[in-house]
Amino acid sequence: MILASASMATVLLSAAAAAAYAVPAAVASRLQPERSRHALLPAWVLHALLLCWGLWFTATPRFGFAPALSVTAWLVLTVYAVESHVFPQLRAHWALAGFGAVAVLMALVFPGTPLHENASPWLPLHWALGIACYGLFAAAVLHAWLMRRSERAMRDAGPSFSGVPLLTLERLTFRFVQAGFVLLTATLAAGWLFGESLYGAGAGRWRWDHKTVFSLLSWLSFAVLLVGRARFGWRGRTAVRVLYAGAALLLLAYVGSRFVLEVLIGRGAA
């Protein structure tokens, strides 16, 4: 049983974090912006403790598609926490807390594979760049979703969906895309420069597998998006569709590939 490998502390922290996320997810629509932020704070703290426990206080750190989603969810919540101080009117939506709860529980059920004792010293850097890139693009997707909902609310003459002006949301979305693109480029560059160290002698600069192909396609999608915005003024539905396509390809690159290996096939991979 997968849960048999989890320590009692991990199970308790995961349950507490998931429950803390579930409460604001259930009542977010009925809370004022300030109270919704306060409601998410305990979940954010418990989630951080859970991640630190898994990294520093377990005999052998583990990693896989579900832990990657868990870290991504925490990074998105961190971005939200910072933004809520800059834009106090920013509202927390149930999807944000719901994503956190699902990610925490998935990491408990699918903890990934232990890191090999002979793993390359460059592997943590490669993963850190990749996860930070995931977090930034997830934040971009969240802001794009809020932007589209706000546009729809404006057309229907309804109240603002996010509490933040539409042009501000658009500007923030593309700032996250730009920052994520820089980190994605750095991640691919690290994989190319340290390919033999990461994957073993004889592997070549790059290991041409699904992860590499989807990562390159994702990079190309985001490059097209940024060029299209800079040269042709892409915005609105067109820009959001390209962003969603690039994010989906990036999700398939690591999370999707590892899900197939860990769950459907039943073996780990670096």
mmCIF file of C-alpha atoms in Angstrom:
data_model
loop_
_atom_site.group_PDB
_atom_site.id
_atom_site.type_symbol
_atom_site.label_atom_id
_atom_site.label_comp_id
_atom_site.label_asym_id
_atom_site.label_seq_id
_atom_site.Cartn_x
_atom_site.Cartn_y
_atom_site.Cartn_z
ATOM 1 C CA MET A 1 0.000 0.000 0.000
ATOM 2 C CA ILE A 2 1.392 3.440 -0.973
ATOM 3 C CA LEU A 3 0.403 5.120 2.288
ATOM 4 C CA ALA A 4 2.321 2.515 4.248
ATOM 5 C CA SER A 5 5.582 4.278 3.336
ATOM 6 C CA ALA A 6 4.406 7.617 4.772
ATOM 7 C CA SER A 7 5.360 8.532 8.320
ATOM 8 C CA MET A 8 2.693 9.414 10.861
ATOM 9 C CA ALA A 9 3.914 13.035 10.870
ATOM 10 C CA THR A 10 3.519 13.226 7.088
ATOM 11 C CA VAL A 11 0.005 11.794 7.245
ATOM 12 C CA LEU A 12 -1.048 14.184 10.030
ATOM 13 C CA LEU A 13 0.467 17.252 8.361
ATOM 14 C CA SER A 14 -1.114 16.305 5.023
ATOM 15 C CA ALA A 15 -4.537 15.806 6.605
ATOM 16 C CA ALA A 16 -4.278 19.081 8.526
ATOM 17 C CA ALA A 17 -3.164 21.050 5.443
ATOM 18 C CA ALA A 18 -5.891 19.535 3.242
ATOM 19 C CA ALA A 19 -8.540 20.311 5.877
ATOM 20 C CA ALA A 20 -7.221 23.858 6.244
ATOM 21 C CA TYR A 21 -7.530 24.326 2.480
ATOM 22 C CA ALA A 22 -10.993 22.753 2.385
ATOM 23 C CA VAL A 23 -12.506 25.294 4.782
ATOM 24 C CA PRO A 24 -11.766 28.443 2.706
ATOM 25 C CA ALA A 25 -12.603 26.496 -0.461
ATOM 26 C CA ALA A 26 -16.088 25.908 0.912
ATOM 27 C CA VAL A 27 -16.747 29.457 2.115
ATOM 28 C CA ALA A 28 -14.500 31.646 -0.104
ATOM 29 C CA SER A 29 -17.416 33.099 -2.070
ATOM 30 C CA ARG A 30 -19.074 34.323 1.139
ATOM 31 C CA LEU A 31 -16.008 35.965 2.700
ATOM 32 C CA GLN A 32 -14.684 39.496 2.327
ATOM 33 C CA PRO A 33 -11.253 39.751 0.599
ATOM 34 C CA GLU A 34 -9.369 40.340 3.862
ATOM 35 C CA ARG A 35 -11.048 37.434 5.637
ATOM 36 C CA SER A 36 -10.494 35.117 2.676
ATOM 37 C CA ARG A 37 -6.764 35.865 2.836
ATOM 38 C CA HIS A 38 -6.693 35.190 6.567
ATOM 39 C CA ALA A 39 -8.566 31.923 6.030
ATOM 40 C CA LEU A 40 -5.879 30.687 3.623
ATOM 41 C CA LEU A 41 -2.955 31.570 5.915
ATOM 42 C CA PRO A 42 -3.137 28.444 8.169
ATOM 43 C CA ALA A 43 -3.259 26.195 5.093
ATOM 44 C CA TRP A 44 -0.257 27.963 3.556
ATOM 45 C CA VAL A 45 1.763 27.551 6.781
ATOM 46 C CA LEU A 46 0.830 23.875 7.217
ATOM 47 C CA HIS A 47 1.641 23.192 3.579
ATOM 48 C CA ALA A 48 5.067 24.829 4.016
ATOM 49 C CA LEU A 49 5.737 22.692 7.102
ATOM 50 C CA LEU A 50 4.733 19.583 5.163
ATOM 51 C CA LEU A 51 7.147 20.401 2.329
ATOM 52 C CA CYS A 52 9.984 21.154 4.755
ATOM 53 C CA TRP A 53 9.329 17.923 6.644
ATOM 54 C CA GLY A 54 9.518 15.877 3.466
ATOM 55 C CA LEU A 55 12.736 17.602 2.387
ATOM 56 C CA TRP A 56 14.711 17.747 5.624
ATOM 57 C CA PHE A 57 13.282 15.289 8.135
ATOM 58 C CA THR A 58 12.727 12.122 6.142
ATOM 59 C CA ALA A 59 15.385 9.449 5.753
ATOM 60 C CA THR A 60 15.288 9.571 1.941
ATOM 61 C CA PRO A 61 13.682 12.523 0.117
ATOM 62 C CA ARG A 62 11.215 11.479 -2.579
ATOM 63 C CA PHE A 63 10.035 13.228 -5.704
ATOM 64 C CA GLY A 64 7.516 12.630 -8.473
ATOM 65 C CA PHE A 65 4.546 14.117 -10.312
ATOM 66 C CA ALA A 66 2.381 14.617 -7.198
ATOM 67 C CA PRO A 67 5.094 16.288 -5.051
ATOM 68 C CA ALA A 68 5.800 18.550 -8.048
ATOM 69 C CA LEU A 69 2.119 19.577 -8.117
ATOM 70 C CA SER A 70 2.187 20.096 -4.348
ATOM 71 C CA VAL A 71 5.156 22.470 -4.534
ATOM 72 C CA THR A 72 3.537 24.259 -7.492
ATOM 73 C CA ALA A 73 0.322 24.780 -5.516
ATOM 74 C CA TRP A 74 2.281 26.207 -2.586
ATOM 75 C CA LEU A 75 4.199 28.564 -4.889
ATOM 76 C CA VAL A 76 0.940 29.823 -6.412
ATOM 77 C CA LEU A 77 -0.406 30.476 -2.902
ATOM 78 C CA THR A 78 2.812 32.328 -2.092
ATOM 79 C CA VAL A 79 2.372 34.531 -5.161
ATOM 80 C CA TYR A 80 -1.220 35.188 -4.110
ATOM 81 C CA ALA A 81 -0.114 36.100 -0.574
ATOM 82 C CA VAL A 82 2.391 38.649 -1.894
ATOM 83 C CA GLU A 83 -0.085 40.092 -4.400
ATOM 84 C CA SER A 84 -2.816 40.424 -1.791
ATOM 85 C CA HIS A 85 -0.644 42.931 0.065
ATOM 86 C CA VAL A 86 -0.136 44.967 -3.108
ATOM 87 C CA PHE A 87 -3.803 44.638 -4.153
ATOM 88 C CA PRO A 88 -5.846 44.348 -0.931
ATOM 89 C CA GLN A 89 -9.038 44.038 -2.977
ATOM 90 C CA LEU A 90 -7.833 40.752 -4.511
ATOM 91 C CA ARG A 91 -10.283 37.969 -3.732
ATOM 92 C CA ALA A 92 -9.448 34.352 -2.998
ATOM 93 C CA HIS A 93 -11.538 31.898 -4.995
ATOM 94 C CA TRP A 94 -12.472 28.393 -4.057
ATOM 95 C CA ALA A 95 -10.449 26.946 -6.961
ATOM 96 C CA LEU A 96 -7.229 28.238 -5.407
ATOM 97 C CA ALA A 97 -7.834 26.501 -2.086
ATOM 98 C CA GLY A 98 -9.287 23.451 -3.807
ATOM 99 C CA PHE A 99 -6.145 23.034 -5.902
ATOM 100 C CA GLY A 100 -4.049 23.171 -2.722
ATOM 101 C CA ALA A 101 -6.137 20.508 -0.983
ATOM 102 C CA VAL A 102 -6.062 18.143 -3.969
ATOM 103 C CA ALA A 103 -2.313 18.617 -4.469
ATOM 104 C CA VAL A 104 -1.547 17.860 -0.804
ATOM 105 C CA LEU A 105 -3.625 14.672 -0.813
ATOM 106 C CA MET A 106 -2.183 13.506 -4.138
ATOM 107 C CA ALA A 107 1.358 13.916 -2.772
ATOM 108 C CA LEU A 108 0.371 11.771 0.213
ATOM 109 C CA VAL A 109 -1.064 8.992 -1.953
ATOM 110 C CA PHE A 110 1.635 9.221 -4.665
ATOM 111 C CA PRO A 111 4.821 10.297 -2.833
ATOM 112 C CA GLY A 112 7.090 9.627 -5.803
ATOM 113 C CA THR A 113 10.334 7.683 -5.857
ATOM 114 C CA PRO A 114 13.311 8.064 -3.481
ATOM 115 C CA LEU A 115 16.272 10.033 -4.748
ATOM 116 C CA HIS A 116 19.150 7.741 -5.646
ATOM 117 C CA GLU A 117 22.154 8.102 -3.363
ATOM 118 C CA ASN A 118 24.374 8.544 -6.432
ATOM 119 C CA ALA A 119 22.121 11.190 -7.997
ATOM 120 C CA SER A 120 23.919 14.039 -9.740
ATOM 121 C CA PRO A 121 24.635 17.119 -7.590
ATOM 122 C CA TRP A 122 23.154 19.149 -10.476
ATOM 123 C CA LEU A 123 19.797 17.391 -10.184
ATOM 124 C CA PRO A 124 18.435 19.575 -7.314
ATOM 125 C CA LEU A 125 19.294 22.715 -9.331
ATOM 126 C CA HIS A 126 17.604 21.305 -12.422
ATOM 127 C CA TRP A 127 14.494 20.419 -10.417
ATOM 128 C CA ALA A 128 14.445 23.735 -8.541
ATOM 129 C CA LEU A 129 14.493 25.679 -11.803
ATOM 130 C CA GLY A 130 11.784 23.444 -13.252
ATOM 131 C CA ILE A 131 9.485 23.693 -10.232
ATOM 132 C CA ALA A 132 9.925 27.474 -10.007
ATOM 133 C CA CYS A 133 9.061 27.616 -13.700
ATOM 134 C CA TYR A 134 5.930 25.508 -13.034
ATOM 135 C CA GLY A 135 4.920 27.882 -10.242
ATOM 136 C CA LEU A 136 5.259 31.000 -12.383
ATOM 137 C CA PHE A 137 3.328 29.563 -15.315
ATOM 138 C CA ALA A 138 0.643 28.251 -12.939
ATOM 139 C CA ALA A 139 0.327 31.794 -11.570
ATOM 140 C CA ALA A 140 0.089 33.088 -15.155
ATOM 141 C CA VAL A 141 -2.692 30.592 -15.939
ATOM 142 C CA LEU A 142 -4.551 31.600 -12.764
ATOM 143 C CA HIS A 143 -4.350 35.277 -13.699
ATOM 144 C CA ALA A 144 -5.418 34.537 -17.276
ATOM 145 C CA TRP A 145 -8.445 32.642 -15.937
ATOM 146 C CA LEU A 146 -9.311 35.573 -13.651
ATOM 147 C CA MET A 147 -8.845 37.938 -16.592
ATOM 148 C CA ARG A 148 -11.258 36.004 -18.803
ATOM 149 C CA ARG A 149 -13.841 35.756 -16.010
ATOM 150 C CA SER A 150 -13.514 39.501 -15.376
ATOM 151 C CA GLU A 151 -14.002 40.231 -19.095
ATOM 152 C CA ARG A 152 -17.149 38.101 -19.083
ATOM 153 C CA ALA A 153 -18.430 39.888 -15.978
ATOM 154 C CA MET A 154 -17.846 43.273 -17.640
ATOM 155 C CA ARG A 155 -19.801 42.212 -20.740
ATOM 156 C CA ASP A 156 -22.668 41.119 -18.511
ATOM 157 C CA ALA A 157 -22.484 44.380 -16.529
ATOM 158 C CA GLY A 158 -21.779 42.401 -13.364
ATOM 159 C CA PRO A 159 -19.377 43.071 -10.484
ATOM 160 C CA SER A 160 -15.642 42.514 -10.893
ATOM 161 C CA PHE A 161 -14.816 38.837 -10.580
ATOM 162 C CA SER A 162 -11.320 39.286 -9.125
ATOM 163 C CA GLY A 163 -11.470 42.713 -7.504
ATOM 164 C CA VAL A 164 -8.473 43.841 -9.604
ATOM 165 C CA PRO A 165 -8.702 46.044 -12.741
ATOM 166 C CA LEU A 166 -8.670 44.099 -15.988
ATOM 167 C CA LEU A 167 -5.602 45.837 -17.425
ATOM 168 C CA THR A 168 -3.702 45.125 -14.213
ATOM 169 C CA LEU A 169 -4.576 41.447 -14.461
ATOM 170 C CA GLU A 170 -3.398 41.366 -18.074
ATOM 171 C CA ARG A 171 -0.120 43.062 -17.176
ATOM 172 C CA LEU A 172 0.479 40.656 -14.292
ATOM 173 C CA THR A 173 -0.330 37.645 -16.478
ATOM 174 C CA PHE A 174 2.359 38.488 -19.011
ATOM 175 C CA ARG A 175 4.903 39.390 -16.368
ATOM 176 C CA PHE A 176 4.520 35.884 -14.985
ATOM 177 C CA VAL A 177 4.793 34.476 -18.517
ATOM 178 C CA GLN A 178 8.012 36.425 -19.106
ATOM 179 C CA ALA A 179 9.549 35.332 -15.802
ATOM 180 C CA GLY A 180 8.450 31.730 -16.362
ATOM 181 C CA PHE A 181 9.920 31.773 -19.864
ATOM 182 C CA VAL A 182 13.284 32.882 -18.491
ATOM 183 C CA LEU A 183 13.269 30.044 -15.944
ATOM 184 C CA LEU A 184 12.091 27.503 -18.516
ATOM 185 C CA THR A 185 14.970 28.552 -20.753
ATOM 186 C CA ALA A 186 17.373 28.160 -17.809
ATOM 187 C CA THR A 187 15.915 24.724 -17.020
ATOM 188 C CA LEU A 188 16.407 23.523 -20.585
ATOM 189 C CA ALA A 189 19.889 25.036 -20.687
ATOM 190 C CA ALA A 190 20.821 23.231 -17.461
ATOM 191 C CA GLY A 191 19.500 19.970 -18.896
ATOM 192 C CA TRP A 192 21.599 20.488 -22.023
ATOM 193 C CA LEU A 193 24.786 21.601 -20.255
ATOM 194 C CA PHE A 194 24.714 18.924 -17.547
ATOM 195 C CA GLY A 195 22.909 16.194 -19.494
ATOM 196 C CA GLU A 196 25.597 13.539 -19.045
ATOM 197 C CA SER A 197 25.948 14.362 -15.350
ATOM 198 C CA LEU A 198 22.175 14.224 -14.832
ATOM 199 C CA TYR A 199 21.414 11.105 -16.854
ATOM 200 C CA GLY A 200 24.723 9.259 -16.910
ATOM 201 C CA ALA A 201 27.631 8.900 -19.288
ATOM 202 C CA GLY A 202 26.607 8.157 -22.838
ATOM 203 C CA ALA A 203 23.228 9.856 -22.468
ATOM 204 C CA GLY A 204 24.355 12.788 -24.576
ATOM 205 C CA ARG A 205 23.518 16.433 -24.059
ATOM 206 C CA TRP A 206 19.811 15.695 -24.002
ATOM 207 C CA ARG A 207 17.843 12.553 -23.383
ATOM 208 C CA TRP A 208 15.298 12.650 -26.197
ATOM 209 C CA ASP A 209 12.222 11.389 -24.395
ATOM 210 C CA HIS A 210 8.651 12.655 -23.951
ATOM 211 C CA LYS A 211 9.750 15.082 -21.234
ATOM 212 C CA THR A 212 12.287 16.790 -23.474
ATOM 213 C CA VAL A 213 9.989 16.939 -26.502
ATOM 214 C CA PHE A 214 7.037 18.386 -24.565
ATOM 215 C CA SER A 215 9.343 20.867 -22.789
ATOM 216 C CA LEU A 216 10.704 22.137 -26.104
ATOM 217 C CA LEU A 217 7.208 22.410 -27.583
ATOM 218 C CA SER A 218 6.119 24.324 -24.500
ATOM 219 C CA TRP A 219 9.117 26.658 -24.787
ATOM 220 C CA LEU A 220 8.262 27.270 -28.442
ATOM 221 C CA SER A 221 4.616 28.030 -27.552
ATOM 222 C CA PHE A 222 5.600 30.613 -24.955
ATOM 223 C CA ALA A 223 8.158 32.136 -27.321
ATOM 224 C CA VAL A 224 5.449 32.510 -29.977
ATOM 225 C CA LEU A 225 3.131 34.069 -27.376
ATOM 226 C CA LEU A 226 5.707 36.657 -26.267
ATOM 227 C CA VAL A 227 6.711 37.514 -29.823
ATOM 228 C CA GLY A 228 3.061 37.724 -30.877
ATOM 229 C CA ARG A 229 2.293 40.106 -28.031
ATOM 230 C CA ALA A 230 5.359 42.266 -28.665
ATOM 231 C CA ARG A 231 5.041 42.432 -32.472
ATOM 232 C CA PHE A 232 1.321 42.007 -33.136
ATOM 233 C CA GLY A 233 -0.274 43.103 -29.883
ATOM 234 C CA TRP A 234 -1.872 39.748 -29.061
ATOM 235 C CA ARG A 235 -4.216 39.965 -26.122
ATOM 236 C CA GLY A 236 -7.501 38.620 -24.875
ATOM 237 C CA ARG A 237 -8.764 35.277 -26.130
ATOM 238 C CA THR A 238 -5.949 34.630 -28.621
ATOM 239 C CA ALA A 239 -3.186 35.210 -26.080
ATOM 240 C CA VAL A 240 -4.947 33.166 -23.396
ATOM 241 C CA ARG A 241 -5.418 30.196 -25.737
ATOM 242 C CA VAL A 242 -1.709 30.125 -26.600
ATOM 243 C CA LEU A 243 -0.871 30.444 -22.897
ATOM 244 C CA TYR A 244 -3.158 27.528 -22.030
ATOM 245 C CA ALA A 245 -1.632 25.416 -24.828
ATOM 246 C CA GLY A 246 1.915 26.112 -23.646
ATOM 247 C CA ALA A 247 0.993 25.396 -20.026
ATOM 248 C CA ALA A 248 -0.675 22.104 -21.014
ATOM 249 C CA LEU A 249 2.447 21.022 -22.904
ATOM 250 C CA LEU A 250 4.611 21.942 -19.924
ATOM 251 C CA LEU A 251 2.330 19.965 -17.608
ATOM 252 C CA LEU A 252 2.681 16.938 -19.863
ATOM 253 C CA ALA A 253 6.457 17.363 -19.962
ATOM 254 C CA TYR A 254 7.144 16.348 -16.373
ATOM 255 C CA VAL A 255 3.921 15.759 -14.444
ATOM 256 C CA GLY A 256 2.252 13.884 -17.290
ATOM 257 C CA SER A 257 5.312 11.769 -18.094
ATOM 258 C CA ARG A 258 5.920 10.913 -14.447
ATOM 259 C CA PHE A 259 2.235 10.094 -13.909
ATOM 260 C CA VAL A 260 2.406 7.531 -16.702
ATOM 261 C CA LEU A 261 5.636 6.043 -15.334
ATOM 262 C CA GLU A 262 4.668 6.016 -11.641
ATOM 263 C CA VAL A 263 0.964 5.154 -11.828
ATOM 264 C CA LEU A 264 0.129 3.564 -15.161
ATOM 265 C CA ILE A 265 3.382 1.688 -15.707
ATOM 266 C CA GLY A 266 4.417 1.474 -12.065
ATOM 267 C CA ARG A 267 8.072 2.460 -12.125
ATOM 268 C CA GLY A 268 10.107 5.584 -11.333
ATOM 269 C CA ALA A 269 12.243 7.702 -13.590
ATOM 270 C CA ALA A 270 14.617 10.584 -13.082
#
